Coordinates of C-alpha atoms in Angstrom, one line a residue:
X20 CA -45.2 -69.7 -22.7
X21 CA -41.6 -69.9 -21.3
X22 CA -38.8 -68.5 -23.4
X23 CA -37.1 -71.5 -24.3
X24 CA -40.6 -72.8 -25.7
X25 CA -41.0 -69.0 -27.2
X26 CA -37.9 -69.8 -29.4
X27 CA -38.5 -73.0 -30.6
X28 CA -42.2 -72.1 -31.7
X29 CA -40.6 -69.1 -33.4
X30 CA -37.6 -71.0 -35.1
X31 CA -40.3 -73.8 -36.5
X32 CA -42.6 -71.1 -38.0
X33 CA -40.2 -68.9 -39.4
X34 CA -39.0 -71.2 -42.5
X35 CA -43.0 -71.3 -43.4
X36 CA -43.0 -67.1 -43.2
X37 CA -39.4 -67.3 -44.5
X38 CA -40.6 -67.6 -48.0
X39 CA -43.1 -65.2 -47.9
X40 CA -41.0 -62.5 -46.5
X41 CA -37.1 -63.4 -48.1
X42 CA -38.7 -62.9 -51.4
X43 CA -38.9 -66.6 -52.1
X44 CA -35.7 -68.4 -51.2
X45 CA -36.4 -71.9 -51.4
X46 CA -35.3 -73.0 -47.7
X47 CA -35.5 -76.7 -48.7
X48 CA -32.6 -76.2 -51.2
X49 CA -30.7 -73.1 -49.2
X50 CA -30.3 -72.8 -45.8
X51 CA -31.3 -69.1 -44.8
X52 CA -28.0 -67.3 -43.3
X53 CA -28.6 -65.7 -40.1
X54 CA -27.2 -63.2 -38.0
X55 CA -28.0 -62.8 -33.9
X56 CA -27.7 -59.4 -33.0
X57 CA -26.8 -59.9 -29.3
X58 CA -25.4 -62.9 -29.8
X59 CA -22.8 -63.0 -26.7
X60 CA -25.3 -62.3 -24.0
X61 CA -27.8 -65.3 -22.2
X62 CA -30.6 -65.0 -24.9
X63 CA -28.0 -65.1 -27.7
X64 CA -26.7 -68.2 -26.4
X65 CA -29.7 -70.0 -26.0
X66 CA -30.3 -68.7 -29.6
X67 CA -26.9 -69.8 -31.1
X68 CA -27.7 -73.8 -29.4
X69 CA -31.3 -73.8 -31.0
X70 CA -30.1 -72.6 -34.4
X71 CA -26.9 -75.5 -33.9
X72 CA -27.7 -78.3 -36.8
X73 CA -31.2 -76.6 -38.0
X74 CA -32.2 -77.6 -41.2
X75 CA -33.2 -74.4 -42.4
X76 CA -30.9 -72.0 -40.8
X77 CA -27.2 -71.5 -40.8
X78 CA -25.0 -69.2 -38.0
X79 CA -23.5 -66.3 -40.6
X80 CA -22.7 -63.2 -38.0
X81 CA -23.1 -62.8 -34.6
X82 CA -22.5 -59.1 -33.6
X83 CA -22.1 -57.9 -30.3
X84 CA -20.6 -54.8 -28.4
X85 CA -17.1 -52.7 -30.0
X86 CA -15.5 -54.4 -26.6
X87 CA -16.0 -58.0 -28.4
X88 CA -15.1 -56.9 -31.8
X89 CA -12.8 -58.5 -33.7
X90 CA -12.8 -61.4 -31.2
X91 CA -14.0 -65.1 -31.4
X92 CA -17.2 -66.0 -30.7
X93 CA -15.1 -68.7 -28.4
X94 CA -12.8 -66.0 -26.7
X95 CA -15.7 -63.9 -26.1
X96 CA -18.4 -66.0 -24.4
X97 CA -16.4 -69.1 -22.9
X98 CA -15.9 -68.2 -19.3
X99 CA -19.0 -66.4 -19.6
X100 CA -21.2 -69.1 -21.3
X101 CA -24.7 -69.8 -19.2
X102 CA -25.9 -72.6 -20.0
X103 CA -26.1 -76.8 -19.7
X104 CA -25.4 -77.1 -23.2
X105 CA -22.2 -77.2 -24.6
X106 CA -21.5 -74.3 -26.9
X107 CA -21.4 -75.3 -30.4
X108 CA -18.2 -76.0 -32.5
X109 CA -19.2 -73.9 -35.3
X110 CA -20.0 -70.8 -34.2
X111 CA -16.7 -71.2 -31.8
X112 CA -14.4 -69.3 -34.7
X113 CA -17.0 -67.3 -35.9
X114 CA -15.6 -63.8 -35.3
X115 CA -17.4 -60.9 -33.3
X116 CA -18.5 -58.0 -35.5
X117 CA -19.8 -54.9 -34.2
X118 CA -23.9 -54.2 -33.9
X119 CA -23.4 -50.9 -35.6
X120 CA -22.0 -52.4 -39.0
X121 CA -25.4 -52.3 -40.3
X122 CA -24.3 -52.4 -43.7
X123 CA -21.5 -55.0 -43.6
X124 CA -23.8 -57.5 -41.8
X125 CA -27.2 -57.1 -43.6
X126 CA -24.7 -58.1 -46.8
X127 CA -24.2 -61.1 -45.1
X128 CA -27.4 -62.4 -44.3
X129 CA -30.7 -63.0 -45.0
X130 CA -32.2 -61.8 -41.8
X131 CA -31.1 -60.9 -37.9
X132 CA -32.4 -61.9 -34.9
X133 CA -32.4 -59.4 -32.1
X134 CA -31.1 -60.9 -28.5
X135 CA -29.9 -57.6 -27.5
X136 CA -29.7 -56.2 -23.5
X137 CA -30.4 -52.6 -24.4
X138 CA -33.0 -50.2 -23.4
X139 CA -36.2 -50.2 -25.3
X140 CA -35.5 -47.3 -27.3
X141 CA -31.6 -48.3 -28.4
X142 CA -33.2 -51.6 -29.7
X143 CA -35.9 -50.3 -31.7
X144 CA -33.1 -47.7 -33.1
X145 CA -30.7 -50.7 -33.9
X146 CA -33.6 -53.1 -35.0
X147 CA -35.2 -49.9 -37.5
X148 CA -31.6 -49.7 -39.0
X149 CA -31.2 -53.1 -40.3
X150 CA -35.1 -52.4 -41.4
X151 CA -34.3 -50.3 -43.5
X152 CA -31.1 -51.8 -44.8
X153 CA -34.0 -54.5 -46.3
X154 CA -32.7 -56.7 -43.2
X155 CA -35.6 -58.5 -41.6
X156 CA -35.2 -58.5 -38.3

């Protein structure tokens, strides 16, 4: 299974597990808020067009690296962007928070995904913090 085929099996099954493991949220009436860990890099961009107009799912955070902090998504990732797709209008003002804000992000979503370029070790660090913030990741 290719990655782009990877993503959309995993973005059509996750609503079904959603409920199960969001402690019931009614994604028919809610749309789950979501955060991409990563989200600046190649695989968070492919992430950030799937996710764009998904019935379930709505963009919240993206968080990134302390050198695209406090930047927009748009500033960040325009000259840099890698794919055929035109990047999305709303995630375009969403501003960059930093990886590390465990705390502050895990308020603001329901769960992460992880599209982080990091060594194995650094991303099971990052992805066990937001684990135990009560973050699915």
């Amino acid at each position: 299974m290719d990655i782009n085929n990877m993503f959309k099996y995993i973005i059509y099954i996750l609503p079904q597990i959603s409920i199960i493991k969001i402690g019931g949220i009614n994604t028919m009436n809610k749309k789950l808020k979501v955060g991409i860990l990563g989200g600046t890099g190649f695989v968070g961009q492919r992430l950030v067009t799937l996710l764009e107009n998904h019935p379930y799912f709505e963009i919240a955070v993206i968080a990134a690296s302390a050198n695209s902090v406090g930047k927009s998504y748009y500033e960040v990732v325009n000259n840099r962007w890698k794919l055929d797709l035109p990047m999305p209008e709303s995630v375009k003002n969403i501003v960059i928070k930093n990886i590390n804000e465990v705390d502050t992000i895990s308020r603001e979503v329901d769960f992460v995904f992880c599209a982080v370029n990091m060594a194995a070790n650094e991303i099971r660090e990052i992805e066990e913090k937001y684990a135990k913030a009560e973050t699915p990741v």
